[in-house]
């Protein structure tokens, strides 16, 4: 690089190099630790990223391919550039913390083809202290003003080492996999891909991974790749080149070969890389939500973060059924009433009722599933209106359930009446579900058509004051900032697999892995709190690989503004460990990841919003771990009553998972509490300010 022209401008370094008539520009994070360089090389657009002086993303090219148009990868020159600094603070309606600082330096570059049709677009980079985001913005222009079909986005991520990676296959339909930990060069998505599982709902296009995908370099730098503000666009998988140690975006398409149908003006989602040298910083990062637009719905006071119970685990244990014809129907008026009473006594906000509506007899029948559910007709033994009113009279709500069985076009037709009904009944949240391949045929769960459908549910929900918890969803990309009725979702292998997975209960490393991968995208409806961990007498040979203390800690470790107490209520009655579920917060003033390592362990502390109380959760993989909980985060001069729930000396996840040591003590800032997490164990602590 010759002829440097270095300009220093309010925290930016802007340099240009005129060696080959190409230009390069640089923008740094506010703390100067992360640096992004953008350049054109022989007419191709490229960028690099460094962290603390060492290159993390080496020269990586950018571009697009279109149907019936030449690709937009070459003959580009930089027409304009501008710089900007933003430092603002905004408030989350609900979340891991009340205040979020949004502080970045932005570099915007306008690129144009120097031959016809002279298409133009901006690349916008934002450098944060916790990572980077960049997106493409296409302004209005003749060549792209009619319908444009993007057949591929060509965003490269060229790595600088054979990192350790925690990954799942880039399945176009489902994220419910166990993660594999391997070197980047050993990623083989086809090995892990489960053809024909999930009622046929699987499609893998290449050796690719889904995001967030998290890596650790030999030098101890953590990188996590994802996207933010996925709106009217296809989800992005990352195609892996194991020999070149690089990845390139591979958008989810449909069987018609369309990835994104759009027209200018349009913007893409942000491509994001979280960067840290402490694993916990990945989880504390606000990069993804900061890259989304501000709240458009206001305070949505009709939704409050809550704990809930439900008629749900019954079915996963085969103790009761969703369908009515079996004669063993779960969603009866009497059973729901019993749960409402229990929820009211224990200050829970909701009761989820699955199997309340007609259609479940044939919900997985390929010939039937397109028509069966109308989302408004209850089974004859379920008095919907009475129960909704009864719940309201007790100060809580029924949580609605809409399983679409993948028949999404049909659901779209019926959504209006279904959401109107919820509004009329004072039901302010719904768990949606998309089991099975998508109807219309040829669309996939993570493609643009479905991205727009999931957005429709949020829009319809906003109109009728309904918050959405989607299962078999599109991954979260921080849209909860803009639409705070996007309360939670699945999008990972949740607790339900512990009841019936063909490959057995999830291994103990699963939770500390999803903590540093899936959880970086947003809230997870994992459904913690199983107390009967052997599952006997309902399942003979499917014990959950977890201790009771770990289950309690999940209320802090796995964030969601709705947290289920997922077990049958009989297991909670008169169990002293249930006290933690009663006490633990669901909405937070601040959160701190005290320690953790992907695939190994996690310790999180959170201060409840509106109180001075703190809660701590810990979990470990198959290795036992001694941990000293240092109460440095407490407020100086205050005394707290600490109640510690930890694995006992004789706790073992396989033959004695429910043994738990519960102790109470008075503590102040700086005190230490020793815990011994057993294999697949953990702990939970409530710290109630006096
Ligand atoms: C899959 C969901 O993840 C699960 O929670 C639900 O019970 C079933 N679908 C039925 O809708
Ligand atoms: Ca599921």
mmCIF file with all atom_site columns, C-alpha atoms and ligand atoms in Angstrom, residues 174 176 435 471-472 490 492 496-497 500, ligand 2:
data_model
loop_
_atom_site.group_PDB
_atom_site.id
_atom_site.type_symbol
_atom_site.label_atom_id
_atom_site.label_alt_id
_atom_site.label_comp_id
_atom_site.label_asym_id
_atom_site.label_entity_id
_atom_site.label_seq_id
_atom_site.pdbx_PDB_ins_code
_atom_site.Cartn_x
_atom_site.Cartn_y
_atom_site.Cartn_z
_atom_site.occupancy
_atom_site.B_iso_or_equiv
_atom_site.pdbx_formal_charge
_atom_site.auth_seq_id
_atom_site.auth_comp_id
_atom_site.auth_asym_id
_atom_site.auth_atom_id
_atom_site.pdbx_PDB_model_num
ATOM   1  C  CA  . UNK A 1 174 ? -35.355 -26.121 11.529 1.00 0.00 ? 174 UNK A CA  1
ATOM   2  C  CA  . UNK A 1 176 ? -33.563 -27.990 16.584 1.00 0.00 ? 176 UNK A CA  1
ATOM   3  C  CA  . UNK A 1 435 ? -44.443 -28.276 12.796 1.00 0.00 ? 435 UNK A CA  1
ATOM   4  C  CA  . UNK A 1 471 ? -42.049 -22.236 17.933 1.00 0.00 ? 471 UNK A CA  1
ATOM   5  C  CA  . UNK A 1 472 ? -40.377 -23.601 14.805 1.00 0.00 ? 472 UNK A CA  1
ATOM   6  C  CA  . UNK A 1 490 ? -37.998 -21.602 20.232 1.00 0.00 ? 490 UNK A CA  1
ATOM   7  C  CA  . UNK A 1 492 ? -33.259 -24.518 19.198 1.00 0.00 ? 492 UNK A CA  1
ATOM   8  C  CA  . UNK A 1 496 ? -39.246 -31.088 25.095 1.00 0.00 ? 496 UNK A CA  1
ATOM   9  C  CA  . UNK A 1 497 ? -36.524 -33.217 23.471 1.00 0.00 ? 497 UNK A CA  1
ATOM   10 C  CA  . UNK A 1 500 ? -38.927 -38.020 23.674 1.00 0.00 ? 500 UNK A CA  1
HETATM 11 CA CA1 . LIG B 2 .   ? -40.268 -27.548 18.424 1.00 0.00 ? 2   LIG B CA1 1
#
